[in-house]
Amino acid sequence: MSVLNSPALRRLRSRKAAVAGVAVASAAAVGLTLVPTDADAGTTAEVAAAAPVSWKVDPAQAAKVQESIATQQSSFEAQVKAQLEKKKAEAEAAKKKAEAEKKAEAEKKAKAAAEKRAEEKAAADRKARAAKPAKVTYPNNLDGWIREALSIMKKHDIPGSYEGIHRNIMRESSGNPLAINNWDINARNGVPSKGLLQVIKPTFDAYHVAGTKKDQYDPVANIVAACNYAADRYGSMDNVDSAY
């Protein structure tokens, strides 16, 4: 008998085949433990080769395998869910950050525009103030009245000087804006002379200058009207040296 075909060698090959079969079956059944039932270590190689091999599933081991698979699946699903939630949270955070940056940029632009408008307005105001001469105020006394009257006379081209006006005021009323003459011919005619330059009502009304008060006793209005009358009759108040 050939050594290659001896009973012992055939038994060894049979055992190897059985072990290989068990490994393949275990892999196909996802790790189930399969136990041979009809194999007998004492049987001959011929009987082992001829008899069919059957396998029995261990329920306890199968349950453990199923539980392990379920646990792994749950763990995998949890990991996938966690990754999806993480990506969603990152996307939301990125979106909020972009919106916040966009809002901040819009607010920055609005602030810059407001500051620019404020600067332009301030510049325009400064320019307007520079173009418009500041309002001159005059003291409420004889000096202030004469100087204010001269500024109005200048606008209306009425001649006269500070000296000429002051000289005639001191002669006519001594600088009293409420002075009144109740004894001359004008007074007897019912139109007494009044004010700093002793102007009668008809003359005051005729030579009154717009922009001044219509009041004979008002010092500025009285001076301007009297100087306007003197300019018409004498060329200037400077040319008046007596009653006029």
Coordinates of C-alpha atoms in Angstrom, one line a residue:
M1 CA 0.0 0.0 0.0
S2 CA 1.3 3.4 -0.9
V3 CA 2.3 5.7 2.0
L4 CA 0.4 8.6 0.4
N5 CA -2.8 6.5 0.6
S6 CA -2.4 5.0 4.0
P7 CA -5.3 5.0 6.5
A8 CA -3.5 7.2 8.9
L9 CA -2.8 9.8 6.3
R10 CA -6.4 9.7 5.2
R11 CA -7.6 10.2 8.8
L12 CA -5.3 13.2 9.1
R13 CA -6.6 14.7 5.9
S14 CA -10.2 14.1 7.1
R15 CA -9.6 15.9 10.4
K16 CA -8.0 18.9 8.6
A17 CA -11.0 19.0 6.2
A18 CA -13.4 18.9 9.2
V19 CA -11.5 21.8 10.9
A20 CA -11.6 23.8 7.7
G21 CA -15.3 23.1 7.4
V22 CA -15.8 24.4 10.9
A23 CA -13.9 27.6 10.2
V24 CA -15.8 28.3 7.0
A25 CA -19.1 27.6 8.6
S26 CA -18.3 29.8 11.6
A27 CA -17.4 32.7 9.3
A28 CA -20.6 32.3 7.3
A29 CA -22.7 32.2 10.5
V30 CA -21.1 35.4 11.9
G31 CA -19.1 33.7 14.5
L32 CA -21.6 30.9 15.5
T33 CA -20.0 27.9 17.2
L34 CA -20.8 24.8 15.2
V35 CA -20.2 21.4 16.9
P36 CA -19.9 18.1 15.0
T37 CA -22.4 15.4 16.2
D38 CA -21.6 12.3 14.2
A39 CA -17.9 12.4 14.0
D40 CA -16.1 9.9 16.2
A41 CA -12.4 9.9 16.8
G42 CA -12.4 6.1 16.7
T43 CA -14.2 5.6 13.4
T44 CA -12.3 4.6 10.3
A45 CA -11.4 7.0 7.6
E46 CA -13.8 5.2 5.2
V47 CA -16.8 5.7 7.5
A48 CA -16.0 9.3 8.2
A49 CA -15.7 10.0 4.5
A50 CA -18.9 8.3 3.6
A51 CA -21.2 9.6 6.5
P52 CA -22.8 13.1 6.1
V53 CA -21.6 15.7 8.5
S54 CA -24.3 17.7 10.4
W55 CA -23.8 20.8 12.5
K56 CA -25.7 22.0 15.6
V57 CA -26.0 25.8 16.5
D58 CA -25.4 26.8 20.1
P59 CA -28.3 29.0 21.1
A60 CA -26.5 30.8 23.9
Q61 CA -23.5 31.6 21.7
A62 CA -25.8 32.7 18.8
A63 CA -27.6 35.1 21.2
K64 CA -24.3 36.5 22.4
V65 CA -23.2 37.1 18.7
Q66 CA -26.6 38.8 17.9
E67 CA -26.3 40.9 21.0
S68 CA -22.7 41.9 20.0
I69 CA -23.8 42.8 16.5
A70 CA -26.7 44.8 17.9
T71 CA -24.4 46.6 20.3
Q72 CA -21.9 47.4 17.5
Q73 CA -24.7 48.6 15.2
S74 CA -26.1 50.9 17.9
S75 CA -22.6 52.2 18.6
F76 CA -22.0 52.8 14.9
E77 CA -25.4 54.6 14.6
A78 CA -24.7 56.7 17.7
Q79 CA -21.3 57.7 16.2
V80 CA -22.9 58.6 12.9
K81 CA -25.6 60.5 14.6
A82 CA -23.0 62.4 16.8
Q83 CA -21.0 63.2 13.7
L84 CA -24.1 64.5 11.9
E85 CA -25.1 66.6 14.9
K86 CA -21.6 67.9 15.2
K87 CA -21.5 69.0 11.6
K88 CA -25.0 70.5 11.9
A89 CA -23.9 72.4 15.0
E90 CA -20.7 73.6 13.3
A91 CA -22.8 74.7 10.3
E92 CA -25.2 76.6 12.6
A93 CA -22.3 78.2 14.4
A94 CA -20.6 79.2 11.1
K95 CA -24.0 80.7 9.9
K96 CA -24.5 82.7 13.1
K97 CA -20.9 83.9 13.0
A98 CA -21.3 85.0 9.3
E99 CA -24.6 86.8 10.2
A100 CA -23.0 88.5 13.2
E101 CA -20.0 89.6 11.1
K102 CA -22.4 90.9 8.4
K103 CA -24.4 92.8 11.0
A104 CA -21.3 94.2 12.6
E105 CA -20.1 95.3 9.1
A106 CA -23.4 96.9 8.4
E107 CA -23.4 98.7 11.7
K108 CA -19.8 99.8 11.1
K109 CA -20.7 101.2 7.7
A110 CA -23.8 103.0 9.1
K111 CA -21.8 104.5 11.9
A112 CA -19.1 105.7 9.4
A113 CA -21.9 107.2 7.2
A114 CA -23.4 108.9 10.2
E115 CA -20.1 110.3 11.3
K116 CA -19.4 111.5 7.8
R117 CA -22.8 113.3 7.6
A118 CA -22.1 114.9 11.0
E119 CA -18.7 116.0 9.8
E120 CA -20.1 117.4 6.6
K121 CA -22.9 119.2 8.5
A122 CA -20.3 120.7 11.0
A123 CA -18.2 121.8 8.0
A124 CA -21.2 123.4 6.3
D125 CA -22.2 125.1 9.6
R126 CA -18.7 126.5 10.0
K127 CA -18.7 127.7 6.4
A128 CA -22.1 129.3 6.9
R129 CA -20.9 131.1 10.1
A130 CA -17.8 132.2 8.3
A131 CA -19.8 133.6 5.4
K132 CA -22.3 135.3 7.6
P133 CA -20.9 138.1 9.7
A134 CA -21.5 137.8 13.3
K135 CA -24.4 139.9 14.6
V136 CA -23.0 143.0 16.2
T137 CA -24.4 144.1 19.5
Y138 CA -24.3 147.6 20.8
P139 CA -24.4 148.9 24.3
N140 CA -27.6 150.6 25.4
N141 CA -26.2 154.0 25.8
L142 CA -25.5 157.1 23.7
D143 CA -22.3 155.7 22.2
G144 CA -24.0 152.5 21.2
W145 CA -27.1 154.3 19.8
I146 CA -24.9 156.5 17.5
R147 CA -22.8 153.6 16.3
E148 CA -25.8 151.4 15.6
A149 CA -27.5 154.3 13.7
L150 CA -24.3 154.8 11.7
S151 CA -24.3 151.1 10.6
I152 CA -27.9 151.5 9.4
M153 CA -27.2 154.8 7.7
K154 CA -24.3 153.1 5.8
K155 CA -26.6 150.5 4.4
H156 CA -28.9 153.2 3.1
D157 CA -26.2 155.6 1.9
I158 CA -27.2 158.3 4.4
P159 CA -24.2 160.6 5.1
G160 CA -23.1 161.6 8.6
S161 CA -20.3 161.1 11.1
Y162 CA -20.0 160.2 14.7
E163 CA -18.8 163.6 15.6
G164 CA -21.6 165.5 13.7
I165 CA -24.3 163.3 15.2
H166 CA -22.9 163.5 18.7
R167 CA -22.5 167.3 18.5
N168 CA -26.1 167.9 17.4
I169 CA -27.5 165.5 20.0
M170 CA -25.8 167.3 22.8
R171 CA -27.1 170.6 21.6
E172 CA -30.7 169.4 21.0
S173 CA -31.3 167.0 24.0
S174 CA -28.1 166.6 26.0
G175 CA -28.3 162.9 25.2
N176 CA -31.8 162.3 26.7
P177 CA -33.8 160.1 24.4
L178 CA -37.0 161.1 26.2
A179 CA -36.5 164.8 25.8
I180 CA -39.5 166.8 24.5
N181 CA -39.9 170.5 23.6
N182 CA -43.3 171.8 24.8
W183 CA -42.7 175.6 24.3
D184 CA -41.6 176.3 20.7
I185 CA -43.7 176.9 17.6
N186 CA -43.9 173.2 16.9
A187 CA -45.3 172.5 20.3
R188 CA -47.8 175.3 20.0
N189 CA -48.9 173.7 16.7
G190 CA -49.4 170.4 18.4
V191 CA -46.4 168.6 17.0
P192 CA -43.6 169.0 19.7
S193 CA -40.1 167.9 18.9
K194 CA -39.1 164.7 20.6
G195 CA -36.1 162.5 21.1
L196 CA -32.3 162.8 20.9
L197 CA -32.3 165.0 17.8
Q198 CA -35.7 166.7 18.5
V199 CA -37.6 165.5 15.4
I200 CA -41.3 166.4 15.0
K201 CA -43.8 163.6 14.1
P202 CA -44.4 164.6 10.4
T203 CA -40.6 164.8 9.7
F204 CA -40.0 161.5 11.5
D205 CA -42.7 159.7 9.5
A206 CA -41.5 161.2 6.2
Y207 CA -37.9 160.3 6.8
H208 CA -38.3 157.1 8.8
V209 CA -35.9 154.3 7.6
A210 CA -37.2 150.7 7.2
G211 CA -35.7 148.4 9.8
T212 CA -35.9 150.8 12.6
K213 CA -38.8 151.3 15.1
K214 CA -41.6 153.6 14.3
D215 CA -41.2 155.5 17.6
Q216 CA -39.9 159.0 17.9
Y217 CA -38.5 158.2 21.3
D218 CA -36.5 155.2 20.1
P219 CA -32.9 156.5 20.1
V220 CA -31.7 154.7 17.0
A221 CA -34.8 155.4 14.9
N222 CA -34.7 159.0 16.0
I223 CA -31.1 159.5 14.9
V224 CA -31.5 157.7 11.6
A225 CA -34.6 159.6 10.6
A226 CA -33.1 163.0 11.7
C227 CA -29.9 162.3 9.7
N228 CA -31.9 161.2 6.7
Y229 CA -33.8 164.6 6.9
A230 CA -30.6 166.6 7.4
A231 CA -29.0 164.8 4.4
D232 CA -31.9 165.8 2.2
R233 CA -32.0 169.4 3.4
Y234 CA -28.4 170.2 4.4
G235 CA -26.3 167.5 2.7
S236 CA -25.4 165.9 6.0
M237 CA -26.0 166.2 9.7
D238 CA -22.3 167.3 9.9
N239 CA -23.4 170.5 8.2
V240 CA -26.0 171.3 10.9
D241 CA -24.8 173.7 13.7
S242 CA -28.1 175.1 15.0
A243 CA -31.8 174.4 15.1
Y244 CA -32.8 172.7 11.8

